[in-house]
Amino acid sequence: MGKYKGASQLLLLPKSTIEVSKILSYCNTRRLAVVPQGGNTGLVGGSVPVYDEVIVSLAGMDKIISFDKVNGILTCEAGCVLENLSTFVENEGFIMPLDLGAKGSCHIGGNVSTNAGGLRFIRYGSLHGNVLGLEVVMADGTILDMLTTLRKDNTGYDLKHLFIGSEGSLGVVTKISLLTPAKLPSNNVAFLSCNDYTSCQKLLLAARRNLGEILSAFEFMDHHCIDLAMRHLEGVQNPLPASQTKFYVLIETTGSDESYNKTKLEAFLLRSMEDGLIADGVIAQDISQASNFWRIREGISEASVKVGAVYKYDLSIPVEKLYDIVEEMRCRLGDNAEVFGYGHLGDGNLHLNIVSSKYDDNTLAQIEPFVYEWTSAQRGSVSAEHGLGLMKAEKIHYSKSPEAVQLMASVKKLLDPNSILNPYKVLPRSVL
Amino acid sequence: MGKYKGASQLLLLPKSTIEVSKILSYCNTRRLAVVPQGGNTGLVGGSVPVYDEVIVSLAGMDKIISFDKVNGILTCEAGCVLENLSTFVENEGFIMPLDLGAKGSCHIGGNVSTNAGGLRFIRYGSLHGNVLGLEVVMADGTILDMLTTLRKDNTGYDLKHLFIGSEGSLGVVTKISLLTPAKLPSNNVAFLSCNDYTSCQKLLLAARRNLGEILSAFEFMDHHCIDLAMRHLEGVQNPLPASQTKFYVLIETTGSDESYNKTKLEAFLLRSMEDGLIADGVIAQDISQASNFWRIREGISEASVKVGAVYKYDLSIPVEKLYDIVEEMRCRLGDNAEVFGYGHLGDGNLHLNIVSSKYDDNTLAQIEPFVYEWTSAQRGSVSAEHGLGLMKAEKIHYSKSPEAVQLMASVKKLLDPNSILNPYKVLPRSVL
């Protein structure tokens, strides 16, 4: 989005853990600040230098180390691109437990460091559950080998979780082992329209109950998103061109039995239509149609930046109130901006986007701190899956207690006493 | 097992978080050691005082605080008994993501503090993935409110993971919020016999592929376990009395469609029998038969202690080598002891049990450190799901690197500078 720009003069491309260790050891001794960098697809400025930090890019460490075909355990270097890993494990009959729009560029090391969520979260859960082991280089260059491939290991504190989601501020993730679920042969995608938000919620509940173990995605978009995608994405088609409804839902099911799962999805959609939850809908008849449905959902972010300046918020909000903030924001901003909402409804995760002709302080003052205060009042999260980075380091108190932030600062000081790792990110200056 | 016995003169039963906070604050100021205690069902002495520590039992904090029926999110106090929570959420149409033999006594706070695994791990994964939020009282009495009920929250370091599995040595868990999966109506259990260990492994692979999303348990027992259960458990029946095989497997499937799932399981078993993976087998025809199957598996531990002194080891080992240690141990011990193995094959988790007439140093010297060295050589874990406690605090180096243990010690010193919380447990004395 062009929001963040640093002035680094040095980017290093280590080829091995030893090289990362030597770099950090050198920088730590001389108190040189370091920004670990993955695929640079973050939305909160977490991987962008603020001043003249040394950039340590993991792009040169992109090897797959091993794959255990019996248990589906992948071990690889941090710089592997998510899509390449996806292709690799799919050829072996497995899938990655996470998938997101940026998959073509983002690195698995960045995914782990930001605890990326994405489209498969509803089925396979968080990386805290899927990462089995990590190798991490600490601020002083110490290599921390936690690269186990065991599903269960209760020997002492499970330190790897400190590094999952800490955005490179406690250590640099260099290697990862990950549990990959079996690839199931039957996959169906439906694109549906709903008249109101209450219907979307009821549909989610019904899908959880009736599709149960085969439900693998439940994504939600308002009609502004669809308009945007149709106007600005090349080659996509509106699956429901006649529909005039305000909301759209994409449901995916994945299972081991094609005919059974398709019949089950069809029966579910028919019942939901009879119950008035769905206004209209279509099931993809082939892979290209399914890709088209997904392209719309995944392309919203890409489409929005073509319109103008985008203010993006990534919020966790109790499902029943999730769309209220979109409507409140629309009232606040009037004709000054276009407000739209989409996201992972099954996980209570809204992506609130506000598009204006340019970034300006007046618009921003209309949005913030209101959006954070509102979310905090619902006991929500001001960063569901994107992290805090530079953008929201000072906003942490909207979602975390002072005692928790204080403990985070103590942990930061313990692991990075010279504050060389990704400075100005994640934690507010006041506690450091 | 009567292995550990302390000499505490004081057990406190706080009724609220504030009371826990006052106790810890008092003890911390006066440097009085504290043992947090849950249901006392641990196997490694983690909740037993070593000398005259003050016992803080959470048994008085057993209230369910709230249940979100839309999203299946349970919030409760740490002293709730697992089985009571199970009954409660099942009445609401959900299930607990964990289940274990000790469910009738163990507390959810203890489950979280020891990162308990159990019988549903293969389907729902670790508590690191299922716990949404915690309230923890720290050593100095500070109350750390991390009791969020959000599925996704990437605001700062995810500190709750430090307390999951740290066996009460970093803080006392007082409240928990947990994601509970929807209860699916169809549940089938099969009890099978296999001629050799290779067949058990192949059966596991085939089950993962063919049962896919409905597989909810894959438990494994050798014939010694069955003999033991038949001899020492009241009211259980041998499901396969004519079988003379060396291995037994319990498979459970859970799904949303009764007739389909049963047909699928039957077809899978038939194919596996044709392929020679299964020697004999039976599917439970009603709930009482299913309970009987489960009673055998869950009762092995209870049955074993009726025979004599039991040496118990809880190991993570790559599946292909998992049974080797049972056979090696049998060779080492000869007629001095009965050696048997069972466990969660789907998770690579073996429970190795050695029963002797009494505990003695000679037998122990035959077993240890051999069992740990052997496991370490396979890059396994010397505690898959039971934790380290008192029994294995000095064994941590068999599964963790010196750098990792050093960092654990630093974290311990940061969170509990006076070392009042559960001393002599989890970490070796040398690093503290």
mmCIF file of C-alpha atoms in Angstrom, chain A residues 13-254:
data_model
loop_
_atom_site.group_PDB
_atom_site.id
_atom_site.type_symbol
_atom_site.label_atom_id
_atom_site.label_comp_id
_atom_site.label_asym_id
_atom_site.label_seq_id
_atom_site.Cartn_x
_atom_site.Cartn_y
_atom_site.Cartn_z
ATOM 1 C CA LEU A 13 20.822 -12.598 2.214
ATOM 2 C CA PRO A 14 22.143 -15.392 4.435
ATOM 3 C CA LYS A 15 22.179 -18.879 2.931
ATOM 4 C CA SER A 16 22.300 -20.835 6.179
ATOM 5 C CA THR A 17 21.441 -20.753 9.869
ATOM 6 C CA ILE A 18 25.137 -20.321 10.682
ATOM 7 C CA GLU A 19 25.213 -17.185 8.544
ATOM 8 C CA VAL A 20 22.111 -15.805 10.276
ATOM 9 C CA SER A 21 23.786 -16.557 13.589
ATOM 10 C CA LYS A 22 26.986 -14.742 12.573
ATOM 11 C CA ILE A 23 25.035 -11.709 11.365
ATOM 12 C CA LEU A 24 23.027 -11.417 14.575
ATOM 13 C CA SER A 25 26.050 -11.993 16.768
ATOM 14 C CA TYR A 26 27.891 -9.214 14.911
ATOM 15 C CA CYS A 27 24.953 -6.811 15.040
ATOM 16 C CA ASN A 28 24.214 -7.564 18.682
ATOM 17 C CA THR A 29 27.782 -6.843 19.772
ATOM 18 C CA ARG A 30 27.726 -3.528 17.885
ATOM 19 C CA ARG A 31 24.105 -2.721 18.773
ATOM 20 C CA LEU A 32 23.032 -2.550 15.150
ATOM 21 C CA ALA A 33 19.289 -2.839 14.622
ATOM 22 C CA VAL A 34 18.035 -5.653 12.391
ATOM 23 C CA VAL A 35 14.763 -6.190 10.508
ATOM 24 C CA PRO A 36 14.091 -9.827 9.621
ATOM 25 C CA GLN A 37 12.268 -9.964 6.307
ATOM 26 C CA GLY A 38 10.232 -12.671 4.602
ATOM 27 C CA GLY A 39 8.045 -12.248 1.521
ATOM 28 C CA ASN A 40 7.156 -8.656 2.380
ATOM 29 C CA THR A 41 3.429 -9.224 2.136
ATOM 30 C CA GLY A 42 2.507 -7.947 5.601
ATOM 31 C CA LEU A 43 -0.075 -5.219 6.034
ATOM 32 C CA VAL A 44 1.114 -3.589 9.263
ATOM 33 C CA GLY A 45 4.671 -2.600 8.378
ATOM 34 C CA GLY A 46 6.198 -5.394 10.455
ATOM 35 C CA SER A 47 8.943 -6.220 7.952
ATOM 36 C CA VAL A 48 9.735 -2.668 6.804
ATOM 37 C CA PRO A 49 12.712 -0.853 8.321
ATOM 38 C CA VAL A 50 11.841 2.411 10.036
ATOM 39 C CA TYR A 51 15.249 4.103 9.742
ATOM 40 C CA ASP A 52 18.508 2.524 8.619
ATOM 41 C CA GLU A 53 18.134 -0.946 10.122
ATOM 42 C CA VAL A 54 20.039 -3.830 8.550
ATOM 43 C CA ILE A 55 17.584 -5.972 6.598
ATOM 44 C CA VAL A 56 18.114 -9.707 6.981
ATOM 45 C CA SER A 57 16.095 -11.365 4.245
ATOM 46 C CA LEU A 58 15.419 -15.072 4.549
ATOM 47 C CA ALA A 59 14.776 -15.375 0.792
ATOM 48 C CA GLY A 60 18.045 -17.229 0.279
ATOM 49 C CA MET A 61 16.987 -20.008 2.644
ATOM 50 C CA ASP A 62 14.289 -21.746 0.645
ATOM 51 C CA LYS A 63 15.100 -25.433 0.804
ATOM 52 C CA ILE A 64 12.739 -28.241 1.736
ATOM 53 C CA ILE A 65 14.712 -30.345 4.195
ATOM 54 C CA SER A 66 12.531 -33.441 4.525
ATOM 55 C CA PHE A 67 9.032 -34.766 4.198
ATOM 56 C CA ASP A 68 7.722 -37.675 6.235
ATOM 57 C CA LYS A 69 5.128 -39.251 3.956
ATOM 58 C CA VAL A 70 3.759 -41.529 6.661
ATOM 59 C CA ASN A 71 2.871 -38.789 9.123
ATOM 60 C CA GLY A 72 2.696 -35.780 6.790
ATOM 61 C CA ILE A 73 5.452 -33.848 8.532
ATOM 62 C CA LEU A 74 7.237 -31.189 6.483
ATOM 63 C CA THR A 75 10.563 -29.712 7.551
ATOM 64 C CA CYS A 76 11.863 -26.744 5.596
ATOM 65 C CA GLU A 77 13.779 -23.490 5.715
ATOM 66 C CA ALA A 78 12.022 -20.254 6.613
ATOM 67 C CA GLY A 79 12.365 -18.636 3.177
ATOM 68 C CA CYS A 80 10.213 -21.191 1.337
ATOM 69 C CA VAL A 81 7.290 -19.544 -0.461
ATOM 70 C CA LEU A 82 3.957 -20.871 0.847
ATOM 71 C CA GLU A 83 2.643 -21.735 -2.616
ATOM 72 C CA ASN A 84 5.759 -23.743 -3.450
ATOM 73 C CA LEU A 85 5.310 -25.741 -0.246
ATOM 74 C CA SER A 86 1.638 -26.238 -1.096
ATOM 75 C CA THR A 87 2.495 -27.619 -4.525
ATOM 76 C CA PHE A 88 5.166 -29.855 -3.036
ATOM 77 C CA VAL A 89 3.038 -31.425 -0.305
ATOM 78 C CA GLU A 90 0.020 -31.770 -2.605
ATOM 79 C CA ASN A 91 2.109 -33.921 -4.902
ATOM 80 C CA GLU A 92 2.701 -36.154 -1.890
ATOM 81 C CA GLY A 93 -0.998 -36.355 -1.027
ATOM 82 C CA PHE A 94 -1.097 -33.732 1.720
ATOM 83 C CA ILE A 95 -2.034 -30.055 2.019
ATOM 84 C CA MET A 96 -0.607 -27.129 3.929
ATOM 85 C CA PRO A 97 -2.697 -26.363 7.046
ATOM 86 C CA LEU A 98 -2.830 -22.710 5.994
ATOM 87 C CA ASP A 99 -3.689 -20.887 2.795
ATOM 88 C CA LEU A 100 -3.954 -17.182 2.129
ATOM 89 C CA GLY A 101 -4.251 -14.683 -0.695
ATOM 90 C CA ALA A 102 -0.554 -13.768 -0.544
ATOM 91 C CA LYS A 103 0.568 -17.391 -0.946
ATOM 92 C CA GLY A 104 2.490 -16.669 -4.150
ATOM 93 C CA SER A 105 4.971 -14.416 -2.330
ATOM 94 C CA CYS A 106 4.740 -14.911 1.430
ATOM 95 C CA HIS A 107 7.327 -17.071 3.193
ATOM 96 C CA ILE A 108 6.523 -19.809 5.651
ATOM 97 C CA GLY A 109 8.938 -18.146 8.097
ATOM 98 C CA GLY A 110 6.884 -14.968 7.873
ATOM 99 C CA ASN A 111 3.676 -16.968 8.274
ATOM 100 C CA VAL A 112 5.024 -18.486 11.477
ATOM 101 C CA SER A 113 6.483 -15.211 12.756
ATOM 102 C CA THR A 114 3.134 -13.458 12.261
ATOM 103 C CA ASN A 115 0.976 -16.464 13.211
ATOM 104 C CA ALA A 116 -0.829 -16.102 9.887
ATOM 105 C CA GLY A 117 -4.464 -17.221 9.867
ATOM 106 C CA GLY A 118 -6.082 -17.373 6.446
ATOM 107 C CA LEU A 119 -8.652 -19.472 4.704
ATOM 108 C CA ARG A 120 -8.194 -22.898 6.300
ATOM 109 C CA PHE A 121 -8.198 -21.730 9.915
ATOM 110 C CA ILE A 122 -11.800 -22.811 10.492
ATOM 111 C CA ARG A 123 -10.845 -26.414 9.724
ATOM 112 C CA TYR A 124 -7.215 -26.786 10.777
ATOM 113 C CA GLY A 125 -6.836 -24.066 13.414
ATOM 114 C CA SER A 126 -3.904 -21.898 14.357
ATOM 115 C CA LEU A 127 -0.202 -22.368 13.653
ATOM 116 C CA HIS A 128 0.231 -22.780 17.410
ATOM 117 C CA GLY A 129 -1.480 -26.117 16.848
ATOM 118 C CA ASN A 130 0.194 -27.054 13.550
ATOM 119 C CA VAL A 131 3.836 -26.073 14.004
ATOM 120 C CA LEU A 132 5.694 -29.025 15.536
ATOM 121 C CA GLY A 133 9.155 -27.537 15.784
ATOM 122 C CA LEU A 134 11.253 -24.474 15.077
ATOM 123 C CA GLU A 135 14.867 -23.525 14.745
ATOM 124 C CA VAL A 136 15.367 -19.937 15.834
ATOM 125 C CA VAL A 137 18.421 -17.695 15.959
ATOM 126 C CA MET A 138 18.321 -15.479 19.001
ATOM 127 C CA ALA A 139 19.454 -11.861 19.200
ATOM 128 C CA ASP A 140 22.976 -12.767 20.370
ATOM 129 C CA GLY A 141 23.407 -15.357 17.627
ATOM 130 C CA THR A 142 22.611 -18.398 19.774
ATOM 131 C CA ILE A 143 20.943 -21.087 17.682
ATOM 132 C CA LEU A 144 17.947 -22.519 19.480
ATOM 133 C CA ASP A 145 17.244 -25.992 18.109
ATOM 134 C CA MET A 146 13.597 -26.850 18.800
ATOM 135 C CA LEU A 147 13.194 -28.561 15.441
ATOM 136 C CA THR A 148 11.398 -31.645 16.689
ATOM 137 C CA THR A 149 9.015 -33.508 14.415
ATOM 138 C CA LEU A 150 7.029 -35.121 17.220
ATOM 139 C CA ARG A 151 3.297 -34.630 17.552
ATOM 140 C CA LYS A 152 3.557 -34.690 21.333
ATOM 141 C CA ASP A 153 6.385 -33.500 23.530
ATOM 142 C CA ASN A 154 5.844 -32.281 27.092
ATOM 143 C CA THR A 155 9.421 -31.866 28.227
ATOM 144 C CA GLY A 156 9.657 -28.428 29.805
ATOM 145 C CA TYR A 157 8.236 -25.139 28.583
ATOM 146 C CA ASP A 158 7.122 -25.145 24.973
ATOM 147 C CA LEU A 159 9.309 -22.226 23.927
ATOM 148 C CA LYS A 160 8.492 -22.334 20.234
ATOM 149 C CA HIS A 161 5.179 -20.597 20.944
ATOM 150 C CA LEU A 162 7.079 -17.463 22.010
ATOM 151 C CA PHE A 163 8.347 -17.107 18.458
ATOM 152 C CA ILE A 164 5.062 -17.905 16.700
ATOM 153 C CA GLY A 165 3.447 -14.511 16.167
ATOM 154 C CA SER A 166 6.161 -12.362 17.754
ATOM 155 C CA GLU A 167 6.954 -10.767 14.365
ATOM 156 C CA GLY A 168 10.688 -11.282 14.473
ATOM 157 C CA SER A 169 11.117 -9.244 17.627
ATOM 158 C CA LEU A 170 12.318 -12.129 19.832
ATOM 159 C CA GLY A 171 14.355 -14.152 17.361
ATOM 160 C CA VAL A 172 14.697 -15.034 13.695
ATOM 161 C CA VAL A 173 12.907 -18.222 12.642
ATOM 162 C CA THR A 174 15.218 -20.171 10.326
ATOM 163 C CA LYS A 175 13.646 -23.647 10.076
ATOM 164 C CA ILE A 176 10.181 -25.028 10.614
ATOM 165 C CA SER A 177 8.563 -28.422 10.968
ATOM 166 C CA LEU A 178 4.866 -28.538 10.377
ATOM 167 C CA LEU A 179 2.074 -31.060 10.481
ATOM 168 C CA THR A 180 0.292 -31.216 7.117
ATOM 169 C CA PRO A 181 -3.192 -32.762 6.914
ATOM 170 C CA ALA A 182 -3.959 -35.471 4.375
ATOM 171 C CA LYS A 183 -5.309 -34.147 1.075
ATOM 172 C CA LEU A 184 -8.861 -35.363 0.750
ATOM 173 C CA PRO A 185 -10.100 -36.015 -2.792
ATOM 174 C CA SER A 186 -13.503 -34.397 -2.644
ATOM 175 C CA ASN A 187 -13.676 -30.611 -2.705
ATOM 176 C CA ASN A 188 -16.752 -28.523 -3.404
ATOM 177 C CA VAL A 189 -17.251 -24.772 -3.404
ATOM 178 C CA ALA A 190 -20.550 -22.923 -3.307
ATOM 179 C CA PHE A 191 -21.114 -19.208 -3.844
ATOM 180 C CA LEU A 192 -24.249 -17.971 -2.114
ATOM 181 C CA SER A 193 -26.155 -14.773 -1.573
ATOM 182 C CA CYS A 194 -28.000 -13.792 1.612
ATOM 183 C CA ASN A 195 -30.494 -11.003 2.141
ATOM 184 C CA ASP A 196 -29.262 -9.857 5.519
ATOM 185 C CA TYR A 197 -26.466 -10.341 8.013
ATOM 186 C CA THR A 198 -28.651 -12.372 10.378
ATOM 187 C CA SER A 199 -29.091 -14.942 7.619
ATOM 188 C CA CYS A 200 -25.310 -15.187 7.211
ATOM 189 C CA GLN A 201 -24.951 -15.936 10.919
ATOM 190 C CA LYS A 202 -27.712 -18.520 10.913
ATOM 191 C CA LEU A 203 -26.195 -20.112 7.843
ATOM 192 C CA LEU A 204 -22.852 -20.410 9.677
ATOM 193 C CA LEU A 205 -24.492 -22.143 12.614
ATOM 194 C CA ALA A 206 -26.400 -24.493 10.323
ATOM 195 C CA ALA A 207 -23.231 -25.257 8.337
ATOM 196 C CA ARG A 208 -21.320 -26.112 11.521
ATOM 197 C CA ARG A 209 -24.088 -28.483 12.597
ATOM 198 C CA ASN A 210 -24.959 -30.082 9.278
ATOM 199 C CA LEU A 211 -21.745 -30.070 7.290
ATOM 200 C CA GLY A 212 -19.743 -30.773 10.447
ATOM 201 C CA GLU A 213 -16.480 -32.495 9.688
ATOM 202 C CA ILE A 214 -16.439 -31.681 5.951
ATOM 203 C CA LEU A 215 -16.744 -27.878 6.304
ATOM 204 C CA SER A 216 -13.409 -26.362 5.270
ATOM 205 C CA ALA A 217 -14.160 -22.667 4.623
ATOM 206 C CA PHE A 218 -16.898 -20.203 5.436
ATOM 207 C CA GLU A 219 -16.029 -16.829 3.936
ATOM 208 C CA PHE A 220 -18.164 -13.753 3.915
ATOM 209 C CA MET A 221 -18.305 -10.613 1.719
ATOM 210 C CA ASP A 222 -20.701 -7.702 1.455
ATOM 211 C CA HIS A 223 -21.967 -6.607 -1.977
ATOM 212 C CA HIS A 224 -19.445 -3.726 -2.130
ATOM 213 C CA CYS A 225 -16.691 -6.351 -2.220
ATOM 214 C CA ILE A 226 -18.319 -8.145 -5.133
ATOM 215 C CA ASP A 227 -18.739 -4.872 -7.055
ATOM 216 C CA LEU A 228 -15.107 -4.045 -6.415
ATOM 217 C CA ALA A 229 -13.898 -7.459 -7.557
ATOM 218 C CA MET A 230 -15.995 -7.264 -10.737
ATOM 219 C CA ARG A 231 -14.694 -3.817 -11.573
ATOM 220 C CA HIS A 232 -11.013 -4.300 -10.830
ATOM 221 C CA LEU A 233 -10.044 -7.945 -11.162
ATOM 222 C CA GLU A 234 -9.245 -9.267 -14.585
ATOM 223 C CA GLY A 235 -11.043 -12.329 -15.892
ATOM 224 C CA VAL A 236 -13.390 -12.952 -12.966
ATOM 225 C CA GLN A 237 -17.090 -13.524 -13.482
ATOM 226 C CA ASN A 238 -19.944 -12.757 -11.143
ATOM 227 C CA PRO A 239 -21.298 -16.189 -10.146
ATOM 228 C CA LEU A 240 -24.695 -14.679 -9.314
ATOM 229 C CA PRO A 241 -25.135 -11.781 -11.773
ATOM 230 C CA ALA A 242 -28.872 -11.473 -11.155
ATOM 231 C CA SER A 243 -28.533 -11.285 -7.396
ATOM 232 C CA GLN A 244 -29.340 -7.985 -5.689
ATOM 233 C CA THR A 245 -28.626 -9.038 -2.122
ATOM 234 C CA LYS A 246 -26.370 -7.296 0.363
ATOM 235 C CA PHE A 247 -24.279 -10.277 1.446
ATOM 236 C CA TYR A 248 -22.403 -13.177 -0.087
ATOM 237 C CA VAL A 249 -20.966 -16.323 1.429
ATOM 238 C CA LEU A 250 -18.454 -18.783 0.040
ATOM 239 C CA ILE A 251 -18.692 -22.262 1.533
ATOM 240 C CA GLU A 252 -16.134 -24.962 0.837
ATOM 241 C CA THR A 253 -16.386 -28.598 1.857
ATOM 242 C CA THR A 254 -13.545 -31.100 1.767
#
